[in-house]
């Protein structure tokens, strides 16, 4: 079943955190013995549940300065590769680059992994039928080591809750914690002051005067990560105003 990515009526969330430094480097010698799985926790109350899609499998160990070292990268599956490559190429990755290592290095170069590209990857993975792993907020899960795309589960987002733009996390080595942060539209209401022709929070008026007011919303950056979005104003008339004249 196809699902939209992070589509909800009023609230939006942008993931403000990448997990440490997820650099793909090649050490002369490993600092620890790689394990087959790593733990990950999605914290906070931005959303209740998430879908995790593995993009690349890898051997992952902890390096210096909280960086993680990933080696021996491979596509998680043929279905994932076939879903991801067209998206990456449309974003500028050369057609000659086909391996997981090449794709990962391109994503790590010049901040290619934007919120919009993450959303496109998620949509392609969802429509391809690639398998996902369910994650519950606040609950630690064990996942095979590698790069995972974490996507808020739209079906589990209730009214007045917020979803998140997808995020890539490198799982393996030490425990990983994803800390999504919600961002909501900022709404303002101003009335036109006739004397100064300025929009402000209050204005002088007498009986039978016409009043003009303006509602505005400033929405979070990164809306290209969403399929659709809606901002809905609910405005209540002040006492003494005639709503039939609106």
PDB file of C-alpha atoms in Angstrom:
ATOM      1  CA  UNK A   1       0.000   0.000   0.000  1.00  0.00           C
ATOM      2  CA  UNK A   2       1.440   3.354  -0.997  1.00  0.00           C
ATOM      3  CA  UNK A   3       1.651   6.006   1.675  1.00  0.00           C
ATOM      4  CA  UNK A   4       2.452   9.671   1.473  1.00  0.00           C
ATOM      5  CA  UNK A   5       5.448  10.921   3.309  1.00  0.00           C
ATOM      6  CA  UNK A   6       4.744  13.252   6.198  1.00  0.00           C
ATOM      7  CA  UNK A   7       1.424  14.549   4.978  1.00  0.00           C
ATOM      8  CA  UNK A   8      -0.763  16.025   7.703  1.00  0.00           C
ATOM      9  CA  UNK A   9      -3.123  18.981   8.080  1.00  0.00           C
ATOM     10  CA  UNK A  10      -1.555  21.607  10.266  1.00  0.00           C
ATOM     11  CA  UNK A  11       1.595  20.592  12.049  1.00  0.00           C
ATOM     12  CA  UNK A  12       4.905  20.038  10.383  1.00  0.00           C
ATOM     13  CA  UNK A  13       8.132  18.731  11.748  1.00  0.00           C
ATOM     14  CA  UNK A  14      11.636  19.049  10.492  1.00  0.00           C
ATOM     15  CA  UNK A  15      14.333  16.776  11.722  1.00  0.00           C
ATOM     16  CA  UNK A  16      16.999  19.075  13.074  1.00  0.00           C
ATOM     17  CA  UNK A  17      19.606  16.444  13.854  1.00  0.00           C
ATOM     18  CA  UNK A  18      21.862  14.107  11.920  1.00  0.00           C
ATOM     19  CA  UNK A  19      23.319  11.283  13.914  1.00  0.00           C
ATOM     20  CA  UNK A  20      26.863  12.205  14.860  1.00  0.00           C
ATOM     21  CA  UNK A  21      29.192  12.250  11.873  1.00  0.00           C
ATOM     22  CA  UNK A  22      28.128   9.493   9.525  1.00  0.00           C
ATOM     23  CA  UNK A  23      31.239   9.614   7.368  1.00  0.00           C
ATOM     24  CA  UNK A  24      32.266   6.757   5.115  1.00  0.00           C
ATOM     25  CA  UNK A  25      36.006   6.371   5.651  1.00  0.00           C
ATOM     26  CA  UNK A  26      38.507   3.614   5.313  1.00  0.00           C
ATOM     27  CA  UNK A  27      40.735   3.123   8.369  1.00  0.00           C
ATOM     28  CA  UNK A  28      44.064   1.378   8.124  1.00  0.00           C
ATOM     29  CA  UNK A  29      42.976  -0.780  11.012  1.00  0.00           C
ATOM     30  CA  UNK A  30      39.639  -1.118  12.710  1.00  0.00           C
ATOM     31  CA  UNK A  31      39.357   0.163  16.242  1.00  0.00           C
ATOM     32  CA  UNK A  32      36.820  -2.443  17.281  1.00  0.00           C
ATOM     33  CA  UNK A  33      35.363  -5.673  16.010  1.00  0.00           C
ATOM     34  CA  UNK A  34      32.235  -4.932  13.953  1.00  0.00           C
ATOM     35  CA  UNK A  35      28.990  -6.432  15.178  1.00  0.00           C
ATOM     36  CA  UNK A  36      26.100  -7.615  13.041  1.00  0.00           C
ATOM     37  CA  UNK A  37      23.505  -5.373  14.704  1.00  0.00           C
ATOM     38  CA  UNK A  38      23.291  -2.032  16.434  1.00  0.00           C
ATOM     39  CA  UNK A  39      20.754  -0.344  18.669  1.00  0.00           C
ATOM     40  CA  UNK A  40      18.714   2.717  17.728  1.00  0.00           C
ATOM     41  CA  UNK A  41      16.152   4.761  19.643  1.00  0.00           C
ATOM     42  CA  UNK A  42      13.851   7.471  18.305  1.00  0.00           C
ATOM     43  CA  UNK A  43      13.261   9.789  21.240  1.00  0.00           C
ATOM     44  CA  UNK A  44      10.773  12.553  21.900  1.00  0.00           C
ATOM     45  CA  UNK A  45       7.072  12.936  21.187  1.00  0.00           C
ATOM     46  CA  UNK A  46       7.157  14.249  17.623  1.00  0.00           C
ATOM     47  CA  UNK A  47       5.489  11.063  16.380  1.00  0.00           C
ATOM     48  CA  UNK A  48       4.634   7.741  17.965  1.00  0.00           C
ATOM     49  CA  UNK A  49       5.915   5.275  15.386  1.00  0.00           C
ATOM     50  CA  UNK A  50       8.244   5.134  12.412  1.00  0.00           C
ATOM     51  CA  UNK A  51       9.174   2.918   9.471  1.00  0.00           C
ATOM     52  CA  UNK A  52      12.874   2.176   9.001  1.00  0.00           C
ATOM     53  CA  UNK A  53      14.222   1.229   5.567  1.00  0.00           C
ATOM     54  CA  UNK A  54      17.749  -0.114   5.273  1.00  0.00           C
ATOM     55  CA  UNK A  55      19.531   1.477   2.306  1.00  0.00           C
ATOM     56  CA  UNK A  56      23.052   0.066   2.712  1.00  0.00           C
ATOM     57  CA  UNK A  57      24.385  -2.769   4.818  1.00  0.00           C
ATOM     58  CA  UNK A  58      27.847  -2.160   6.278  1.00  0.00           C
ATOM     59  CA  UNK A  59      30.384  -3.052   8.905  1.00  0.00           C
ATOM     60  CA  UNK A  60      30.226  -0.188  11.404  1.00  0.00           C
ATOM     61  CA  UNK A  61      32.537   0.659  14.295  1.00  0.00           C
ATOM     62  CA  UNK A  62      32.987   3.742  16.452  1.00  0.00           C
ATOM     63  CA  UNK A  63      35.893   5.982  15.492  1.00  0.00           C
ATOM     64  CA  UNK A  64      37.430   9.013  17.124  1.00  0.00           C
ATOM     65  CA  UNK A  65      35.438  12.139  18.093  1.00  0.00           C
ATOM     66  CA  UNK A  66      32.112  10.290  18.105  1.00  0.00           C
ATOM     67  CA  UNK A  67      32.399   9.535  14.388  1.00  0.00           C
ATOM     68  CA  UNK A  68      31.302   6.189  13.016  1.00  0.00           C
ATOM     69  CA  UNK A  69      33.330   4.260  10.470  1.00  0.00           C
ATOM     70  CA  UNK A  70      31.440   2.270   7.830  1.00  0.00           C
ATOM     71  CA  UNK A  71      33.145  -0.214   5.517  1.00  0.00           C
ATOM     72  CA  UNK A  72      32.127  -2.967   3.106  1.00  0.00           C
ATOM     73  CA  UNK A  73      28.972  -1.163   1.999  1.00  0.00           C
ATOM     74  CA  UNK A  74      26.411  -3.064  -0.070  1.00  0.00           C
ATOM     75  CA  UNK A  75      22.859  -2.392  -1.196  1.00  0.00           C
ATOM     76  CA  UNK A  76      20.422  -3.772   1.368  1.00  0.00           C
ATOM     77  CA  UNK A  77      18.521  -5.545  -1.423  1.00  0.00           C
ATOM     78  CA  UNK A  78      17.963  -5.424  -5.172  1.00  0.00           C
ATOM     79  CA  UNK A  79      14.570  -3.787  -4.552  1.00  0.00           C
ATOM     80  CA  UNK A  80      16.180  -0.993  -2.543  1.00  0.00           C
ATOM     81  CA  UNK A  81      18.863  -0.451  -5.182  1.00  0.00           C
ATOM     82  CA  UNK A  82      16.292  -0.293  -7.983  1.00  0.00           C
ATOM     83  CA  UNK A  83      14.173   2.169  -5.996  1.00  0.00           C
ATOM     84  CA  UNK A  84      17.059   4.399  -4.889  1.00  0.00           C
ATOM     85  CA  UNK A  85      19.213   4.714  -8.020  1.00  0.00           C
ATOM     86  CA  UNK A  86      16.664   6.613 -10.176  1.00  0.00           C
ATOM     87  CA  UNK A  87      16.093   9.092  -7.327  1.00  0.00           C
ATOM     88  CA  UNK A  88      19.810   9.671  -6.778  1.00  0.00           C
ATOM     89  CA  UNK A  89      20.460  10.079 -10.503  1.00  0.00           C
ATOM     90  CA  UNK A  90      17.626  12.574 -10.847  1.00  0.00           C
ATOM     91  CA  UNK A  91      19.296  14.533  -8.038  1.00  0.00           C
ATOM     92  CA  UNK A  92      22.598  14.657  -9.922  1.00  0.00           C
ATOM     93  CA  UNK A  93      24.505  11.455  -9.163  1.00  0.00           C
ATOM     94  CA  UNK A  94      26.354  10.314 -12.314  1.00  0.00           C
ATOM     95  CA  UNK A  95      24.779   7.377 -14.168  1.00  0.00           C
ATOM     96  CA  UNK A  96      28.127   5.579 -14.073  1.00  0.00           C
ATOM     97  CA  UNK A  97      27.925   5.268 -10.295  1.00  0.00           C
ATOM     98  CA  UNK A  98      25.949   2.168  -9.368  1.00  0.00           C
ATOM     99  CA  UNK A  99      27.566   0.555  -6.341  1.00  0.00           C
ATOM    100  CA  UNK A 100      26.512   1.147  -2.756  1.00  0.00           C
ATOM    101  CA  UNK A 101      29.939   2.603  -1.970  1.00  0.00           C
ATOM    102  CA  UNK A 102      29.678   5.117  -4.807  1.00  0.00           C
ATOM    103  CA  UNK A 103      26.132   6.089  -3.841  1.00  0.00           C
ATOM    104  CA  UNK A 104      27.062   6.553  -0.169  1.00  0.00           C
ATOM    105  CA  UNK A 105      30.094   8.666  -1.017  1.00  0.00           C
ATOM    106  CA  UNK A 106      27.990  10.848  -3.335  1.00  0.00           C
ATOM    107  CA  UNK A 107      25.374  11.352  -0.608  1.00  0.00           C
ATOM    108  CA  UNK A 108      28.110  12.358   1.855  1.00  0.00           C
ATOM    109  CA  UNK A 109      29.568  14.908  -0.581  1.00  0.00           C
ATOM    110  CA  UNK A 110      28.479  18.569  -0.606  1.00  0.00           C
ATOM    111  CA  UNK A 111      25.384  17.930   1.518  1.00  0.00           C
ATOM    112  CA  UNK A 112      23.545  16.085  -1.243  1.00  0.00           C
ATOM    113  CA  UNK A 113      21.311  14.384   1.323  1.00  0.00           C
ATOM    114  CA  UNK A 114      18.717  17.145   1.757  1.00  0.00           C
ATOM    115  CA  UNK A 115      15.311  16.747   3.395  1.00  0.00           C
ATOM    116  CA  UNK A 116      13.723  16.877  -0.074  1.00  0.00           C
ATOM    117  CA  UNK A 117      15.949  14.076  -1.375  1.00  0.00           C
ATOM    118  CA  UNK A 118      15.288  11.997   1.751  1.00  0.00           C
ATOM    119  CA  UNK A 119      11.558  12.374   1.141  1.00  0.00           C
ATOM    120  CA  UNK A 120      11.927  11.335  -2.492  1.00  0.00           C
ATOM    121  CA  UNK A 121      13.893   8.270  -1.433  1.00  0.00           C
ATOM    122  CA  UNK A 122      11.214   7.377   1.098  1.00  0.00           C
ATOM    123  CA  UNK A 123       8.416   7.713  -1.464  1.00  0.00           C
ATOM    124  CA  UNK A 124      10.288   5.551  -3.947  1.00  0.00           C
ATOM    125  CA  UNK A 125      11.016   2.894  -1.325  1.00  0.00           C
ATOM    126  CA  UNK A 126       7.390   2.832  -0.169  1.00  0.00           C
ATOM    127  CA  UNK A 127       5.995   2.498  -3.671  1.00  0.00           C
ATOM    128  CA  UNK A 128       8.504  -0.214  -4.546  1.00  0.00           C
ATOM    129  CA  UNK A 129       7.305  -2.491  -1.760  1.00  0.00           C
ATOM    130  CA  UNK A 130      10.697  -2.558  -0.067  1.00  0.00           C
ATOM    131  CA  UNK A 131      10.501  -4.093   3.393  1.00  0.00           C
ATOM    132  CA  UNK A 132      10.585  -1.821   6.424  1.00  0.00           C
ATOM    133  CA  UNK A 133      11.027  -2.329  10.147  1.00  0.00           C
ATOM    134  CA  UNK A 134       8.582  -0.697  12.565  1.00  0.00           C
ATOM    135  CA  UNK A 135      10.066   1.485  15.302  1.00  0.00           C
ATOM    136  CA  UNK A 136       8.183   2.867  18.289  1.00  0.00           C
ATOM    137  CA  UNK A 137       9.201   6.204  19.777  1.00  0.00           C
ATOM    138  CA  UNK A 138      11.078   5.783  23.037  1.00  0.00           C
ATOM    139  CA  UNK A 139      11.734   2.073  22.486  1.00  0.00           C
ATOM    140  CA  UNK A 140      15.220   0.809  21.655  1.00  0.00           C
ATOM    141  CA  UNK A 141      15.399  -1.563  18.689  1.00  0.00           C
ATOM    142  CA  UNK A 142      18.174  -3.743  17.283  1.00  0.00           C
ATOM    143  CA  UNK A 143      18.761  -3.346  13.536  1.00  0.00           C
ATOM    144  CA  UNK A 144      21.339  -4.821  11.149  1.00  0.00           C
ATOM    145  CA  UNK A 145      24.302  -2.482  10.800  1.00  0.00           C
ATOM    146  CA  UNK A 146      24.290   0.044   7.986  1.00  0.00           C
ATOM    147  CA  UNK A 147      22.506   3.134   6.744  1.00  0.00           C
ATOM    148  CA  UNK A 148      18.784   3.349   7.532  1.00  0.00           C
ATOM    149  CA  UNK A 149      16.173   5.840   6.390  1.00  0.00           C
ATOM    150  CA  UNK A 150      13.791   6.625   9.268  1.00  0.00           C
ATOM    151  CA  UNK A 151      10.312   7.759   8.166  1.00  0.00           C
ATOM    152  CA  UNK A 152       7.380   8.800  10.359  1.00  0.00           C
ATOM    153  CA  UNK A 153       4.429   6.423  10.005  1.00  0.00           C
ATOM    154  CA  UNK A 154       1.622   8.611   8.611  1.00  0.00           C
ATOM    155  CA  UNK A 155      -1.087   6.208   9.744  1.00  0.00           C
ATOM    156  CA  UNK A 156      -0.015   6.610  13.371  1.00  0.00           C
ATOM    157  CA  UNK A 157      -0.002  10.421  13.419  1.00  0.00           C
ATOM    158  CA  UNK A 158      -3.051  11.694  15.275  1.00  0.00           C
ATOM    159  CA  UNK A 159      -4.584  15.161  15.282  1.00  0.00           C
ATOM    160  CA  UNK A 160      -2.302  17.723  16.971  1.00  0.00           C
ATOM    161  CA  UNK A 161       0.712  15.437  16.525  1.00  0.00           C
ATOM    162  CA  UNK A 162       3.515  16.082  14.068  1.00  0.00           C
ATOM    163  CA  UNK A 163       5.410  13.875  11.671  1.00  0.00           C
ATOM    164  CA  UNK A 164       9.037  14.291  10.637  1.00  0.00           C
ATOM    165  CA  UNK A 165      10.955  14.644   7.436  1.00  0.00           C
ATOM    166  CA  UNK A 166      12.857  11.380   6.784  1.00  0.00           C
ATOM    167  CA  UNK A 167      16.386  11.112   8.165  1.00  0.00           C
ATOM    168  CA  UNK A 168      19.344   8.881   7.334  1.00  0.00           C
ATOM    169  CA  UNK A 169      20.967   7.232  10.345  1.00  0.00           C
ATOM    170  CA  UNK A 170      24.113   5.100  10.497  1.00  0.00           C
ATOM    171  CA  UNK A 171      23.427   2.167  12.825  1.00  0.00           C
ATOM    172  CA  UNK A 172      26.197   0.106  14.380  1.00  0.00           C
ATOM    173  CA  UNK A 173      28.933   0.464  16.973  1.00  0.00           C
ATOM    174  CA  UNK A 174      27.627   2.460  19.929  1.00  0.00           C
ATOM    175  CA  UNK A 175      23.935   3.032  20.454  1.00  0.00           C
ATOM    176  CA  UNK A 176      22.302   5.635  18.193  1.00  0.00           C
ATOM    177  CA  UNK A 177      19.589   8.054  19.310  1.00  0.00           C
ATOM    178  CA  UNK A 178      17.505  10.037  16.848  1.00  0.00           C
ATOM    179  CA  UNK A 179      16.085  13.238  18.350  1.00  0.00           C
ATOM    180  CA  UNK A 180      13.461  14.747  16.049  1.00  0.00           C
ATOM    181  CA  UNK A 181      12.252  18.265  16.751  1.00  0.00           C
ATOM    182  CA  UNK A 182       8.843  19.593  15.778  1.00  0.00           C
ATOM    183  CA  UNK A 183       8.363  22.919  14.035  1.00  0.00           C
ATOM    184  CA  UNK A 184       4.924  24.427  13.516  1.00  0.00           C
ATOM    185  CA  UNK A 185       3.658  27.401  11.504  1.00  0.00           C
ATOM    186  CA  UNK A 186       3.722  30.805  13.213  1.00  0.00           C
ATOM    187  CA  UNK A 187       0.398  32.602  12.829  1.00  0.00           C
ATOM    188  CA  UNK A 188      -0.164  36.360  13.118  1.00  0.00           C
ATOM    189  CA  UNK A 189      -3.257  38.598  12.948  1.00  0.00           C
ATOM    190  CA  UNK A 190      -3.108  42.330  12.200  1.00  0.00           C
ATOM    191  CA  UNK A 191      -5.707  45.051  11.672  1.00  0.00           C
ATOM    192  CA  UNK A 192      -5.346  48.043   9.347  1.00  0.00           C
ATOM    193  CA  UNK A 193      -5.085  51.410  11.072  1.00  0.00           C
ATOM    194  CA  UNK A 194      -6.726  53.953   8.763  1.00  0.00           C
ATOM    195  CA  UNK A 195      -4.838  56.925  10.147  1.00  0.00           C
ATOM    196  CA  UNK A 196      -1.390  55.510   9.370  1.00  0.00           C
ATOM    197  CA  UNK A 197      -2.310  52.911   6.722  1.00  0.00           C
ATOM    198  CA  UNK A 198      -0.240  50.455   8.750  1.00  0.00           C
ATOM    199  CA  UNK A 199      -0.990  46.860   9.693  1.00  0.00           C
ATOM    200  CA  UNK A 200      -0.727  46.505  13.459  1.00  0.00           C
ATOM    201  CA  UNK A 201      -2.108  44.569  16.428  1.00  0.00           C
ATOM    202  CA  UNK A 202      -4.727  47.178  17.333  1.00  0.00           C
ATOM    203  CA  UNK A 203      -6.565  50.045  15.624  1.00  0.00           C
ATOM    204  CA  UNK A 204      -8.936  52.854  16.594  1.00  0.00           C
ATOM    205  CA  UNK A 205     -12.496  52.529  15.262  1.00  0.00           C
ATOM    206  CA  UNK A 206     -15.957  53.916  15.857  1.00  0.00           C
ATOM    207  CA  UNK A 207     -19.440  52.527  15.200  1.00  0.00           C
ATOM    208  CA  UNK A 208     -20.086  51.847  11.504  1.00  0.00           C
ATOM    209  CA  UNK A 209     -16.398  51.921  10.573  1.00  0.00           C
ATOM    210  CA  UNK A 210     -15.162  49.234   8.220  1.00  0.00           C
ATOM    211  CA  UNK A 211     -12.253  47.234   9.561  1.00  0.00           C
ATOM    212  CA  UNK A 212      -9.719  45.315   7.515  1.00  0.00           C
ATOM    213  CA  UNK A 213      -7.623  42.607   9.045  1.00  0.00           C
ATOM    214  CA  UNK A 214      -5.005  40.208   7.772  1.00  0.00           C
ATOM    215  CA  UNK A 215      -4.108  36.670   8.813  1.00  0.00           C
ATOM    216  CA  UNK A 216      -0.662  35.361   7.932  1.00  0.00           C
ATOM    217  CA  UNK A 217       1.342  32.215   8.562  1.00  0.00           C
ATOM    218  CA  UNK A 218       5.066  31.586   8.373  1.00  0.00           C
ATOM    219  CA  UNK A 219       5.656  27.922   7.648  1.00  0.00           C
ATOM    220  CA  UNK A 220       8.845  25.960   8.408  1.00  0.00           C
ATOM    221  CA  UNK A 221      11.530  25.597   5.773  1.00  0.00           C
ATOM    222  CA  UNK A 222      11.858  22.375   3.859  1.00  0.00           C
ATOM    223  CA  UNK A 223       8.276  22.003   2.632  1.00  0.00           C
ATOM    224  CA  UNK A 224       9.619  20.255  -0.456  1.00  0.00           C
ATOM    225  CA  UNK A 225       9.907  17.228   1.820  1.00  0.00           C
ATOM    226  CA  UNK A 226       6.109  16.932   1.917  1.00  0.00           C
ATOM    227  CA  UNK A 227       3.613  15.686  -0.657  1.00  0.00           C
ATOM    228  CA  UNK A 228       0.876  18.054   0.545  1.00  0.00           C
ATOM    229  CA  UNK A 229       0.363  20.489   3.389  1.00  0.00           C
ATOM    230  CA  UNK A 230      -2.485  22.640   4.657  1.00  0.00           C
ATOM    231  CA  UNK A 231      -2.637  25.651   6.944  1.00  0.00           C
ATOM    232  CA  UNK A 232      -6.128  26.304   8.330  1.00  0.00           C
ATOM    233  CA  UNK A 233      -7.098  29.518  10.109  1.00  0.00           C
ATOM    234  CA  UNK A 234      -9.871  29.526  12.707  1.00  0.00           C
ATOM    235  CA  UNK A 235     -10.758  33.138  13.553  1.00  0.00           C
ATOM    236  CA  UNK A 236     -13.365  34.307  16.076  1.00  0.00           C
ATOM    237  CA  UNK A 237     -15.004  37.713  15.757  1.00  0.00           C
ATOM    238  CA  UNK A 238     -14.477  40.161  18.615  1.00  0.00           C
ATOM    239  CA  UNK A 239     -17.500  41.574  20.414  1.00  0.00           C
ATOM    240  CA  UNK A 240     -19.093  44.511  18.575  1.00  0.00           C
ATOM    241  CA  UNK A 241     -18.208  43.311  15.083  1.00  0.00           C
ATOM    242  CA  UNK A 242     -20.917  42.288  12.636  1.00  0.00           C
ATOM    243  CA  UNK A 243     -19.947  38.973  11.001  1.00  0.00           C
ATOM    244  CA  UNK A 244     -22.716  39.340   8.421  1.00  0.00           C
ATOM    245  CA  UNK A 245     -20.743  42.238   6.919  1.00  0.00           C
ATOM    246  CA  UNK A 246     -17.586  40.224   6.377  1.00  0.00           C
TER     247      UNK A 246
END
